[in-house]
Short mmCIF file of C-alpha atoms and ligand atoms in Angstrom, two decimals:
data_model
loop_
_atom_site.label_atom_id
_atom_site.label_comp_id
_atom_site.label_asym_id
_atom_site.label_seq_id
_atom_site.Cartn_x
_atom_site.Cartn_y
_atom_site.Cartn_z
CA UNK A 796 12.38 -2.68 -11.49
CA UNK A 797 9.56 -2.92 -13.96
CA UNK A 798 6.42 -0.96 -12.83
CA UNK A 799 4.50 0.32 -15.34
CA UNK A 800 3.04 -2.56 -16.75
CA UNK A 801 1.29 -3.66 -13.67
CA UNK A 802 0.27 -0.06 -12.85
CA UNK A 803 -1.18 0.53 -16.19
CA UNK A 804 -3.36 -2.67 -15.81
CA UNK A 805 -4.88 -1.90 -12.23
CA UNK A 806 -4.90 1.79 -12.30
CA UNK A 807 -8.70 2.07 -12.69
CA UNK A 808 -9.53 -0.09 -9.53
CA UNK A 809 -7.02 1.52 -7.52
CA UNK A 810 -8.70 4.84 -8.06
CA UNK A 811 -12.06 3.08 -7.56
CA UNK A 812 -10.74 1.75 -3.86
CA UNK A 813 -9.52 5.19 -3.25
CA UNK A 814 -12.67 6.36 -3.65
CA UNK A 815 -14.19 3.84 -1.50
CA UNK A 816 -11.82 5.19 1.37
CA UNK A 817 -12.65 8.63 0.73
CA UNK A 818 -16.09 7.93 1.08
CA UNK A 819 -15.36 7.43 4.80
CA UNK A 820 -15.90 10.81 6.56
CA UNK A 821 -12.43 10.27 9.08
CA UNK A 822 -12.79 13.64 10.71
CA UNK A 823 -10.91 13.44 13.29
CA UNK A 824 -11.73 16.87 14.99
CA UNK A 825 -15.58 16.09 15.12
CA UNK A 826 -17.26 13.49 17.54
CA UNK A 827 -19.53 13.53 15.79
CA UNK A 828 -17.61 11.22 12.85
CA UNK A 829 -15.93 8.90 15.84
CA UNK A 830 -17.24 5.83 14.24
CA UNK A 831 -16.47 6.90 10.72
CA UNK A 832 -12.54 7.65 11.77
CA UNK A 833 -12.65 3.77 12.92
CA UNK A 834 -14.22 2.51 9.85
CA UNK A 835 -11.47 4.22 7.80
CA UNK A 836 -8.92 2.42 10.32
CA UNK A 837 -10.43 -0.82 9.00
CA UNK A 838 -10.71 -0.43 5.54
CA UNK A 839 -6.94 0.72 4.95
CA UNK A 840 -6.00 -2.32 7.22
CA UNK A 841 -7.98 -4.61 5.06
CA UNK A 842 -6.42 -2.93 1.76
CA UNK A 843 -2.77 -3.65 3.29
CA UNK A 844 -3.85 -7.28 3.96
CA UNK A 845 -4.63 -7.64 0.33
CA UNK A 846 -1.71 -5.82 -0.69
CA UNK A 847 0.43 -8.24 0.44
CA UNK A 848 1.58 -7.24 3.75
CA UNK A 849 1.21 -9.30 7.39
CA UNK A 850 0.54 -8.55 11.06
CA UNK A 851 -1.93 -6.29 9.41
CA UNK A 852 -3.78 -4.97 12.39
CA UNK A 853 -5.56 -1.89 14.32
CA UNK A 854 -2.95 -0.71 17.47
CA UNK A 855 -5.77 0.86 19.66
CA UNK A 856 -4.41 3.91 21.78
CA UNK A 857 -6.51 6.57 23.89
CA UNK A 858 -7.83 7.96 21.05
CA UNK A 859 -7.97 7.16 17.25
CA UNK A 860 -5.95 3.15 16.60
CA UNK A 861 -3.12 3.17 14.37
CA UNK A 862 -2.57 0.30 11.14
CA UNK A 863 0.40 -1.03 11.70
CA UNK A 864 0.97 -3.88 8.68
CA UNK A 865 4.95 -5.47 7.92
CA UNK A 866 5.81 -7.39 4.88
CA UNK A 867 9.21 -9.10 5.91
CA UNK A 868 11.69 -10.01 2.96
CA UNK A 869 14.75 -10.87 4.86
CA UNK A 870 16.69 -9.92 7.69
CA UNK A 871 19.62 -8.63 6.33
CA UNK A 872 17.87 -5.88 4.35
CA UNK A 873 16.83 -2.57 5.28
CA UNK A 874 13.20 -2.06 6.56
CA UNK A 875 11.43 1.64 5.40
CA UNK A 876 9.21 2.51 7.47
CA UNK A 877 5.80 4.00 6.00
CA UNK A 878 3.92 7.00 7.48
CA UNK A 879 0.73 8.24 6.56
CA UNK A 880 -2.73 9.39 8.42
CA UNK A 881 -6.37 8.10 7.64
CA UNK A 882 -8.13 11.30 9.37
CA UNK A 883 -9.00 14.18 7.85
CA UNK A 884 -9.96 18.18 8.10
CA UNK A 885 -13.53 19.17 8.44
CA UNK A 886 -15.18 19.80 5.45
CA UNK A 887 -17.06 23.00 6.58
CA UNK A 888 -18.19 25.06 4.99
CA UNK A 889 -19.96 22.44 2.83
CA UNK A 890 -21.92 25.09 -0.06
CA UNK A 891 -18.18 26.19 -1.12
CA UNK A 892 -17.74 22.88 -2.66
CA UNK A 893 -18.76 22.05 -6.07
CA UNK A 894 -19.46 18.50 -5.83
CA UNK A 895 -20.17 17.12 -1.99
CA UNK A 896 -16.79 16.55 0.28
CA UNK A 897 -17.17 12.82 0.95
CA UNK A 898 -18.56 11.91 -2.55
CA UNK A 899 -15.51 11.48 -4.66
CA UNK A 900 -15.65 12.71 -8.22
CA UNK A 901 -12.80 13.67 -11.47
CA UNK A 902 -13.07 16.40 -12.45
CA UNK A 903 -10.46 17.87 -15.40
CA UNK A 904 -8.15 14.97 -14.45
CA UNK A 905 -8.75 15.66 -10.26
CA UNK A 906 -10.05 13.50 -7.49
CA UNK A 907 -12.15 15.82 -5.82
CA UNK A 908 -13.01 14.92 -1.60
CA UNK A 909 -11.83 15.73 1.46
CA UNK A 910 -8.52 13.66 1.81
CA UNK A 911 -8.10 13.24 -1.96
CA UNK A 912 -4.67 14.24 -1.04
CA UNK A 913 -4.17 15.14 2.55
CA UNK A 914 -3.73 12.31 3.41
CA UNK A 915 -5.71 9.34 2.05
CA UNK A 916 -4.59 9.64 -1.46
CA UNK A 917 -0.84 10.40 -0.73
CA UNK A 918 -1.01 7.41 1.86
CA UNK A 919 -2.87 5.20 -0.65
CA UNK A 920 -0.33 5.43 -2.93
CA UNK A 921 2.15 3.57 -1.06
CA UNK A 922 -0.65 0.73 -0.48
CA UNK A 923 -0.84 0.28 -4.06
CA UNK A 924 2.81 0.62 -4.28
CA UNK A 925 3.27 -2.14 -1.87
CA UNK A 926 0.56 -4.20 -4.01
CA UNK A 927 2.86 -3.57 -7.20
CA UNK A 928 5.73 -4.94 -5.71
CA UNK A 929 4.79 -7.73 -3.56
CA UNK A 930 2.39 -9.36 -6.91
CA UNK A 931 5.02 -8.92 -8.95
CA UNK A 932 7.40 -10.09 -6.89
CA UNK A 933 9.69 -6.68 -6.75
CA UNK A 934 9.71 -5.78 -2.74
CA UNK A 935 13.37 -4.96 -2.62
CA UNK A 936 13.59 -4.91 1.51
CA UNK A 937 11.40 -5.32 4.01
CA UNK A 938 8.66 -2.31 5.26
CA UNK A 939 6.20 -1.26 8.00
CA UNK A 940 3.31 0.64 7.84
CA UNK A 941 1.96 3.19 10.54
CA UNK A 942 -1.02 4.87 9.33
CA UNK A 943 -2.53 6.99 12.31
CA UNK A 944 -6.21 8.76 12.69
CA UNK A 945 -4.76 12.15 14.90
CA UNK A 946 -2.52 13.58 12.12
CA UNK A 947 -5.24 16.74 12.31
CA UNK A 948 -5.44 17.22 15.53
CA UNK A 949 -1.49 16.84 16.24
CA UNK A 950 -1.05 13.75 16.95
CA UNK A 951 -1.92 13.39 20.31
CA UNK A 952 -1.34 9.87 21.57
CA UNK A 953 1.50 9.24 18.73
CA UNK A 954 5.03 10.26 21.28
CA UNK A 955 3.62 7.66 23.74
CA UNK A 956 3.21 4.90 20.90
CA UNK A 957 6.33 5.63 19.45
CA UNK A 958 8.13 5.40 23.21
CA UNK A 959 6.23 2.58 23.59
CA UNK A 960 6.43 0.08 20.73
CA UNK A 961 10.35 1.22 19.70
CA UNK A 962 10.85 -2.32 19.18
CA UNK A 963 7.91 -2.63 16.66
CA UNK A 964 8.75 0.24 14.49
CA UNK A 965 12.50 -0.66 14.91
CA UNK A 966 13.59 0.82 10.72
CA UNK A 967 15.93 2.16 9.05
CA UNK A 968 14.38 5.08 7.36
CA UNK A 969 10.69 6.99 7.38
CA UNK A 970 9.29 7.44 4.14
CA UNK A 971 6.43 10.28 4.38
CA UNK A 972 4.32 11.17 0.92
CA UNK A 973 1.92 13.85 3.18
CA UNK A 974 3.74 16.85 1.43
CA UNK A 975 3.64 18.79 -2.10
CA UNK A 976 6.23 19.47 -4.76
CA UNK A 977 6.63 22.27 -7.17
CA UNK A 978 4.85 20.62 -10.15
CA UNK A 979 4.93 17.19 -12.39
CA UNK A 980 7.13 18.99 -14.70
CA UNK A 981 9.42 20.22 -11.60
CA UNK A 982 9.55 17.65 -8.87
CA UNK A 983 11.07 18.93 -5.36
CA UNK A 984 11.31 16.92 -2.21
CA UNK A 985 10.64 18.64 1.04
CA UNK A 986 13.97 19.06 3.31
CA UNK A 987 11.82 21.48 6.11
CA UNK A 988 8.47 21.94 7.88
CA UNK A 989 7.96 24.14 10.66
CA UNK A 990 6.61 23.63 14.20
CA UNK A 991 3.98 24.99 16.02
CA UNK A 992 2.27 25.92 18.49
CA UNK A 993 -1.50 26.35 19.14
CA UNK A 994 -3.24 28.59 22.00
CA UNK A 995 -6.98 29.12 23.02
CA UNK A 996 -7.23 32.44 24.54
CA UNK A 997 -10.10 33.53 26.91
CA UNK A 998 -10.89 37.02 27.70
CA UNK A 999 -13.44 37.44 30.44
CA UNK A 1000 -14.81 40.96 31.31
CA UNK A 1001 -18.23 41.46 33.76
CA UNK A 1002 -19.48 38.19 35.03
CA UNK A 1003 -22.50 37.87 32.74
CA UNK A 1004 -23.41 39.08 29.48
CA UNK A 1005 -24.89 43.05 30.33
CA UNK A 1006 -27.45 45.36 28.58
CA UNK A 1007 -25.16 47.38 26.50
CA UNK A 1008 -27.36 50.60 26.86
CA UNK A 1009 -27.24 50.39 30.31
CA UNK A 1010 -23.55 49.53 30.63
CA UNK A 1011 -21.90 50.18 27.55
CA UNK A 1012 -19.10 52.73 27.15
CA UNK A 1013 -18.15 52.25 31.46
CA UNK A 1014 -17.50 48.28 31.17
CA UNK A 1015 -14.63 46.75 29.06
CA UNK A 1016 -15.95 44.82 25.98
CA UNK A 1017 -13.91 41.75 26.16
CA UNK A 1018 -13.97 41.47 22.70
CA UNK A 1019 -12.24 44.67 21.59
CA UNK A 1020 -10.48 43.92 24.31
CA UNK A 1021 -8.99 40.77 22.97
CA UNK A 1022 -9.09 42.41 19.35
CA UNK A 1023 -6.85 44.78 20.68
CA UNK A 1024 -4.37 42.00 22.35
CA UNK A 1025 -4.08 40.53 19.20
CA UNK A 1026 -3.29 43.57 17.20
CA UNK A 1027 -0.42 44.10 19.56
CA UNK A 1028 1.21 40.72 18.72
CA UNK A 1029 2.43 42.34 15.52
CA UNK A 1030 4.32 45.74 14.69
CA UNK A 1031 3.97 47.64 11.53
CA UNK A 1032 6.46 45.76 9.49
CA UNK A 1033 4.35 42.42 10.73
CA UNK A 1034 7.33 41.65 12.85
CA UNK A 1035 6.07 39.49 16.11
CA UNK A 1036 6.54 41.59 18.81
CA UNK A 1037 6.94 38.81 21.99
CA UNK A 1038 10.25 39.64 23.15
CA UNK A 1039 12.74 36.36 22.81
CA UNK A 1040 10.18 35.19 19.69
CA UNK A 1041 13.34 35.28 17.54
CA UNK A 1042 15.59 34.13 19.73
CA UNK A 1043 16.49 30.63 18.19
CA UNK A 1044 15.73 31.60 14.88
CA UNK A 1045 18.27 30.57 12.03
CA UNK A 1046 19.41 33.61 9.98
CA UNK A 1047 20.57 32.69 6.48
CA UNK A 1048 23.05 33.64 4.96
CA UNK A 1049 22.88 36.50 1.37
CA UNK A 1050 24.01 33.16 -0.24
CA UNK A 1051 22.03 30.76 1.08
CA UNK A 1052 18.71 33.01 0.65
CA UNK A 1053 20.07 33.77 -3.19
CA UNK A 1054 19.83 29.71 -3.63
CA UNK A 1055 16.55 29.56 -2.22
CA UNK A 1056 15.52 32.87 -4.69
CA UNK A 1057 16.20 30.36 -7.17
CA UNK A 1058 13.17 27.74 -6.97
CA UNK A 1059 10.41 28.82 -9.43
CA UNK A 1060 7.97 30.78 -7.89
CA UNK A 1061 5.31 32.90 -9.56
CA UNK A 1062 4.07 35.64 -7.57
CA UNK A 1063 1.38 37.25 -10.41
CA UNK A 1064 0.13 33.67 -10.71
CA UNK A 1065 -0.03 33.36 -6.73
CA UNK A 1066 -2.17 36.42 -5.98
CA UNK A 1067 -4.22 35.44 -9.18
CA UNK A 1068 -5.05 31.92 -8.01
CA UNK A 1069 -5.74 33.46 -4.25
CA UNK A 1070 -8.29 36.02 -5.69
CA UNK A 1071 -5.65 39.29 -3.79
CA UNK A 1072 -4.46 41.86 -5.40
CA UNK A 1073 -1.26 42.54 -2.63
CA UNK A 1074 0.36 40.09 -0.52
CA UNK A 1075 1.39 40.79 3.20
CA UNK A 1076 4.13 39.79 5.43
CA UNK A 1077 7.07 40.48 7.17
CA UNK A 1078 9.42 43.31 6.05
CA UNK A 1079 12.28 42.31 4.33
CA UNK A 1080 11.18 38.74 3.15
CA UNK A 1081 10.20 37.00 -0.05
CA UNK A 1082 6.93 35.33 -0.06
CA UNK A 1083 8.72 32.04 -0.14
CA UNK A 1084 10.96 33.10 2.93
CA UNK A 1085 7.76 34.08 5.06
CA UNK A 1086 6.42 30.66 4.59
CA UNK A 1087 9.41 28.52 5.37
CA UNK A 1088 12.56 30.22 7.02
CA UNK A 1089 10.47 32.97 9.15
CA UNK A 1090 7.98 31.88 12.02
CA UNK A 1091 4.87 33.44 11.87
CA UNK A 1092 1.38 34.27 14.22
CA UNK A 1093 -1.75 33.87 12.70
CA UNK A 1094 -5.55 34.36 14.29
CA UNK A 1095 -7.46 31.09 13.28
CA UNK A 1096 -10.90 32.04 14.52
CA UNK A 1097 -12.15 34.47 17.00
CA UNK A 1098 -15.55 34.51 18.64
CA UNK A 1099 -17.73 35.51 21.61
CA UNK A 1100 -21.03 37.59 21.87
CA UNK A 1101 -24.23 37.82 19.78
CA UNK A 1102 -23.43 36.02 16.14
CA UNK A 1103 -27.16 34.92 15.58
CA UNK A 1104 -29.97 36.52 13.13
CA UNK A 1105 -30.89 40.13 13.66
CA UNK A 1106 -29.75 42.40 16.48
CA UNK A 1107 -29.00 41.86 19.93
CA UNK A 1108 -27.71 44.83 22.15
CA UNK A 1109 -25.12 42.90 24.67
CA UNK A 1110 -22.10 43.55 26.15
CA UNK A 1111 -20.82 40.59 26.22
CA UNK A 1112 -19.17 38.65 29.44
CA UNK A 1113 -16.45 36.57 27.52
CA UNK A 1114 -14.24 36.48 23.76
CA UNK A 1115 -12.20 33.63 22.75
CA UNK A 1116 -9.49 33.42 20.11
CA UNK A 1117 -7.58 30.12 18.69
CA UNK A 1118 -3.98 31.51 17.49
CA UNK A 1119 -1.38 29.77 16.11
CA UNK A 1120 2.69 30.20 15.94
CA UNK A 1121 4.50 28.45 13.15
CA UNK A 1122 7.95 27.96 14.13
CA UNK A 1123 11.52 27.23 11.98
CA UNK A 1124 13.55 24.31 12.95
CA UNK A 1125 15.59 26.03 16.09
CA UNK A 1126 12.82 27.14 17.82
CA UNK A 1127 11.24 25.27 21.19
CA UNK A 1128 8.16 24.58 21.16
CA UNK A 1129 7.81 24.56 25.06
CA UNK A 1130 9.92 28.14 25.73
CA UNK A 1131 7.50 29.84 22.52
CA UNK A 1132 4.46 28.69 24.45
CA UNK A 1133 5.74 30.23 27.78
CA UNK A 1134 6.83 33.62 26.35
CA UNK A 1135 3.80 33.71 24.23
CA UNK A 1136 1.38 33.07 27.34
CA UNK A 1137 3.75 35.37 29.90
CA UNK A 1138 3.30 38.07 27.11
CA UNK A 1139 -0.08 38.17 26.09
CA UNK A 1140 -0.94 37.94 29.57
CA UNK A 1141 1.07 41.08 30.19
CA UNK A 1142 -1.23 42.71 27.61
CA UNK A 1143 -4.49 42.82 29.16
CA UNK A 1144 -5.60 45.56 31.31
CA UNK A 1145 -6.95 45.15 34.50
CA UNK A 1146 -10.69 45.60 33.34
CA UNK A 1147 -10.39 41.69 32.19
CA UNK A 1148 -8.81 38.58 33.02
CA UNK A 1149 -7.06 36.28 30.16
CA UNK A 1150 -6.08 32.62 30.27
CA UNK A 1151 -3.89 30.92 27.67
CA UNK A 1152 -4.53 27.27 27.20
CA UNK A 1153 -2.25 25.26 24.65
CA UNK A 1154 -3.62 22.48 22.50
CA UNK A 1155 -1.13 21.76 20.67
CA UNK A 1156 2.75 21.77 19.65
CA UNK A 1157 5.61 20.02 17.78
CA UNK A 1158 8.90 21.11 16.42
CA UNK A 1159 10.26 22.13 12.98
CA UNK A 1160 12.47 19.61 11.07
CA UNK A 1161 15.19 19.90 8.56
CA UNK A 1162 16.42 16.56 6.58
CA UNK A 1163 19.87 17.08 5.38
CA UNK A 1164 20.20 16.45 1.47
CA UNK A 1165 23.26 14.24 2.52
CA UNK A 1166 21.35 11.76 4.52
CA UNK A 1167 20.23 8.69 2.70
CA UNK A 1168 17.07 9.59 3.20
CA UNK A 1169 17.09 12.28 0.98
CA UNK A 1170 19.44 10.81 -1.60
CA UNK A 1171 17.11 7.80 -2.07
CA UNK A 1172 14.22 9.98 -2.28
CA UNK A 1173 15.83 11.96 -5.07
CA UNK A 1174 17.10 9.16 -7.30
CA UNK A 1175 13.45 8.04 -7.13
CA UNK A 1176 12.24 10.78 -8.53
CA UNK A 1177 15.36 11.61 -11.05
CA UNK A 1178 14.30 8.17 -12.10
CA UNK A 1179 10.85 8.51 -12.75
CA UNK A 1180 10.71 12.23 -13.35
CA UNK A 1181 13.55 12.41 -15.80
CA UNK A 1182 14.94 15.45 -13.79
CA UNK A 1183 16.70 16.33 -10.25
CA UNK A 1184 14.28 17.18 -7.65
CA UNK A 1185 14.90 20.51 -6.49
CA UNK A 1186 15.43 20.30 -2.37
CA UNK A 1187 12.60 22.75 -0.78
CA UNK A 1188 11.38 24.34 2.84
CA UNK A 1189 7.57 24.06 2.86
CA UNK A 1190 5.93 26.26 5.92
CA UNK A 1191 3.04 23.23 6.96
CA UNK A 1192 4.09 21.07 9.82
CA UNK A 1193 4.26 17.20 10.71
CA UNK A 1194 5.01 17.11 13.86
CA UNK A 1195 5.58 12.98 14.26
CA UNK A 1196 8.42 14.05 11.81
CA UNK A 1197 10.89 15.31 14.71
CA UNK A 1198 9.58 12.78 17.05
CA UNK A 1199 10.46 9.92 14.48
CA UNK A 1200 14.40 11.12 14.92
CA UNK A 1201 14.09 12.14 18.54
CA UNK A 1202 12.74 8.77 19.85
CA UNK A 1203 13.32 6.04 16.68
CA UNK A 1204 16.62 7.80 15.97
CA UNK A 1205 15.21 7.69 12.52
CA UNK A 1206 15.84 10.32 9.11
CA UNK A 1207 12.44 10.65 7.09
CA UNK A 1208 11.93 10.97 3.59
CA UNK A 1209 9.59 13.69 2.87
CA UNK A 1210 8.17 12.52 -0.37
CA UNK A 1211 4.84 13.69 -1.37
CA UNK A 1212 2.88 14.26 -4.55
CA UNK A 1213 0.58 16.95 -4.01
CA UNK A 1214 0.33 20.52 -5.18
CA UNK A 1215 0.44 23.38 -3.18
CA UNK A 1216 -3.00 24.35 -5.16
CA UNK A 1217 -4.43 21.24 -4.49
CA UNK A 1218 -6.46 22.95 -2.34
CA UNK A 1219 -5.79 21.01 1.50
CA UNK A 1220 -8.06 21.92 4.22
CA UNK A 1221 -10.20 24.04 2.22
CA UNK A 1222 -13.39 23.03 0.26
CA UNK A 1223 -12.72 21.73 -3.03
CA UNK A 1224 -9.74 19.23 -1.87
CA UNK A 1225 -8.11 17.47 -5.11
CA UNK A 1226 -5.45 15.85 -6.09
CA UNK A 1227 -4.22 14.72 -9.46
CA UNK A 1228 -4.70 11.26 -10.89
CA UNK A 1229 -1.23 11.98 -12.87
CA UNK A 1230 0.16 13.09 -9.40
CA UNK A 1231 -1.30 10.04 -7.75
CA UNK A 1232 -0.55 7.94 -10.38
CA UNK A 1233 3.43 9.26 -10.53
CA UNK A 1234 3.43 8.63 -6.53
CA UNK A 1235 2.55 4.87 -7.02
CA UNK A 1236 5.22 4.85 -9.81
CA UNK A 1237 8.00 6.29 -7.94
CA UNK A 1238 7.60 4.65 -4.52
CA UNK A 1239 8.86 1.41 -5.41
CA UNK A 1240 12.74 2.91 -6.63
CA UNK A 1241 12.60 4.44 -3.23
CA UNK A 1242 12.65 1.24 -1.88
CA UNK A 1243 15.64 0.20 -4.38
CA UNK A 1244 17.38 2.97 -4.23
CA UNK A 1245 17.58 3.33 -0.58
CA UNK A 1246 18.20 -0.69 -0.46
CA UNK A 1247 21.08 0.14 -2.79
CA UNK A 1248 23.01 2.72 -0.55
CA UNK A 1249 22.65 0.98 2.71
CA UNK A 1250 23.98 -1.85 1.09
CA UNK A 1251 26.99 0.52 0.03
CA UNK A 1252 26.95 1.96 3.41
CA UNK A 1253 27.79 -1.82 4.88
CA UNK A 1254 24.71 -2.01 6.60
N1 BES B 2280 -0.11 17.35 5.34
C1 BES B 2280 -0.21 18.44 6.24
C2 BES B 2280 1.10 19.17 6.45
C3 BES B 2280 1.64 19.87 5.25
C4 BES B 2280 0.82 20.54 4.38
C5 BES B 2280 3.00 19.88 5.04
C6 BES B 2280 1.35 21.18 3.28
C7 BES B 2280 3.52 20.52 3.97
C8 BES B 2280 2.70 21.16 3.07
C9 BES B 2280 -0.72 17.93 7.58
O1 BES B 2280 -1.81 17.05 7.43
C10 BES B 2280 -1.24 19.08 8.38
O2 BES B 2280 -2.21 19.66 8.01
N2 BES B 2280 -0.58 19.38 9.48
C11 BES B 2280 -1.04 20.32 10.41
C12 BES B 2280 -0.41 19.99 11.73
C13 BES B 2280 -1.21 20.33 12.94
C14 BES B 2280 -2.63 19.83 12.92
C15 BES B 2280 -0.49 19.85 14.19
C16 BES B 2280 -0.66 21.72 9.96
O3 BES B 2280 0.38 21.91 9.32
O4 BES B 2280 -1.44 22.63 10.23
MN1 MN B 2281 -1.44 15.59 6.08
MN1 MN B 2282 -3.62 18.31 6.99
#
């Protein structure tokens, strides 16, 4: 495999047609951006037909189409199949960021927009990748692309296209770049993401909003109400206190938690770049630990009431909350939503009445380091990066990940570029033209290596 001279000819235009796709607001979340999600369907389809690949077309579902493209090489040869999503967060609140969200720009050697890494530049990588090899005549097996547009609002309609079009997707291997590693100068491949689980909760006190002179202080508030729920979900050591929560959950061994002490980690560094002087968690756990081999409950917005300019004396009729459960690999999905809805339930007092509503869920996954899989994945970057990839637990979640081996019977490669600083989901999004520029580098010994071992394997 020869990359780098091709790669060091075209790498200004590929960052130019990234751009062009990051231009594309693809918010997923927000109606208001429908049309803009399709247009981003269409341009990485068009991209893939240049690149070389065939059948490149849009897979419309209930919501958001997925690109499927194939480039076929030969029959007897393994097929990897691509994963990546063209949708993106919001980009609220918009006076945080330094340059405008869906105006690409470098900056200090970063692409700065919304989806510079999560996920159009991580995705866009393998485009390019596939470019390199099919031009220069390199494409060691054959490959599929699935690029969806619901990655960011959990992949709603993706179970019923995967149960659907088994046949189509029909691969030997899922190769995922929507993840981070350590650093450039110590690469790490992902071996766990957690599930979870996502509630709306509604709180409803009086039936209307009330004078709060005339009733306050006899009527429940439904919003300290709910603020009070949600203190309850925790104890003092920040231990979740929904009995069975920890039911399924993996304890490690003093061994197996001494290896995972071992990664590099700076905590000094990781307050500093957070702007806190303490971090918080559960008792008895590293930072590290908290945000890969524990489960955790977070509040990701709360409202209800007056918010608007000035003051308004109300007593409000309803509060809402949106909380989310991260979950580790054992854990159900299903049973955490029904003990989490039977017990907050069980916390309100009779002044109110609660519902629960879940939005969304999807289990944990751990890829064992013996799978091939991994191993390709890790020879691909031993190649390129001159040194092992360390094997790491990250604490985000891609949930298509454990429906990829529940319903394609298929391992997945999590290979991505990105940086846990890189700033996902927040304003200020980048991702490193060195990091994007490794990615399209490495790809294409995935593909060889993994070609390689199946061929060992007798496939
Ligand atoms: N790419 C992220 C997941 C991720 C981030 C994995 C960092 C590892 C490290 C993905 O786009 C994402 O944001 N996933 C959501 C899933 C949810 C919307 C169902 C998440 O983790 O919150
Ligand atoms: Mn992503
Ligand atoms: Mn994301």
């Amino acid at each position: 495999m020869d990359v780098q001279p091709y790669l060091e000819q075209h790498k200004q235009r590929f960052v130019e047609e990234l751009f062009g796709w990051l231009r594309i607001p693809s918010v997923s979340a927000d109606p208001k951006f429908r049309d803009d999600v399709f247009e981003a369907a269409e341009y990485v389809r068009m991209r893939l037909e240049e690149a070389g690949a065939e059948q490149c077309r849009l897979i419309p579902t209930e919501g958001f189409p997925i690109v499927y493209a194939e480039k076929t090489v030969g029959p007897e040869l393994p097929t990897v199949l691509v994963y990546g999503h063209y949708d993106v967060q919001p980009a609220d609140p918009y006076d945080l960021w330094h340059s405008p969200p869906f105006e690409p720009q470098v900056r200090d050697g970063k692409i700065y927009a919304r989806g510079a890494c999560d996920d159009k530049g991580q995705t866009y990588m393998h485009v390019k990748a596939l470019e390199l090899m099919t031009k220069t005549g390199q494409l060691p097996c054959n490959v599929k692309f699935m690029i969806e547009g619901e990655e960011e609002i959990g992949s709603v309609h993706l179970e019923s296209f995967l149960q659907e079009n088994k046949q189509l997707l029909q691969a030997d291997v899922v190769l995922v770049s929507d993840t981070a590693m350590i650093g450039l100068d110590c690469p790490s491949i992902t071996i766990g993401l957690r599930g979870l689980c996502y509630f709306e909760v509604e709180v409803t006190g009086p039936n209307r909003d009330l004078h709060s002179g005339t009733y306050g202080g006899a009527v429940a508030n439904p919003i300290q109400v709910l603020a009070r729920m949600i203190t309850a979900l925790k104890d003092e050591n920040q231990h979740i206190t929904i009995p069975g929560f920890y039911d399924d959950v993996i304890e490690y061994t003093a061994e197996q938690r001494a290896e995972m002490a071992r990664r590099p980690f700076d905590l000094e560094a990781y307050k500093k770049e957070l702007g806190i002087e303490e971090v918080e968690g559960e008792a008895g756990f590293s930072t590290i630990e908290r945000t890969t081999i524990r489960p955790t409950l977070e509040c990701n917005g709360i409202w209800g009431g007056y918010t608007g300019a000035g003051a308004k004396t109300v007593l409000p009729s309803r509060a809402f909350a949106k909380i989310s459960c991260r979950l580790v690999a054992n854990q159900q999905p299903e049973k955490i939503a029904e003990l989490f809805a039977k017990h907050f339930v069980s916390l309100a007092p009779k002044s109110v009445k609660v519902q629960v509503r879940l939005l969304s869920a999807g289990r944990g996954v751990i890829v064992p380091t013996d799978s091939l899989a991994y191993r390709a994945a890790a020879m691909a970057i031993e190649r390129t990066f001159g040194k092992k990839p360390i094997p790491t637990m990250e604490g985000g979640s891609i949930p298509v990940v454990a429906s990829f081996e529940k319903i394609l019977g298929l391992k997945t490669a999590l290979m991505g570029f990105g940086l846990d600083t890189d700033a996902l989901h927040s304003p200020n999004e980048n991702f490193g033209l060195a990091n994007f520029f490794k990615g399209i580098e490495t790809i294409p010994f995935f593909y060889h290596y993994f070609t390689q071992l199946s061929q060992q394997n007798g496939r």
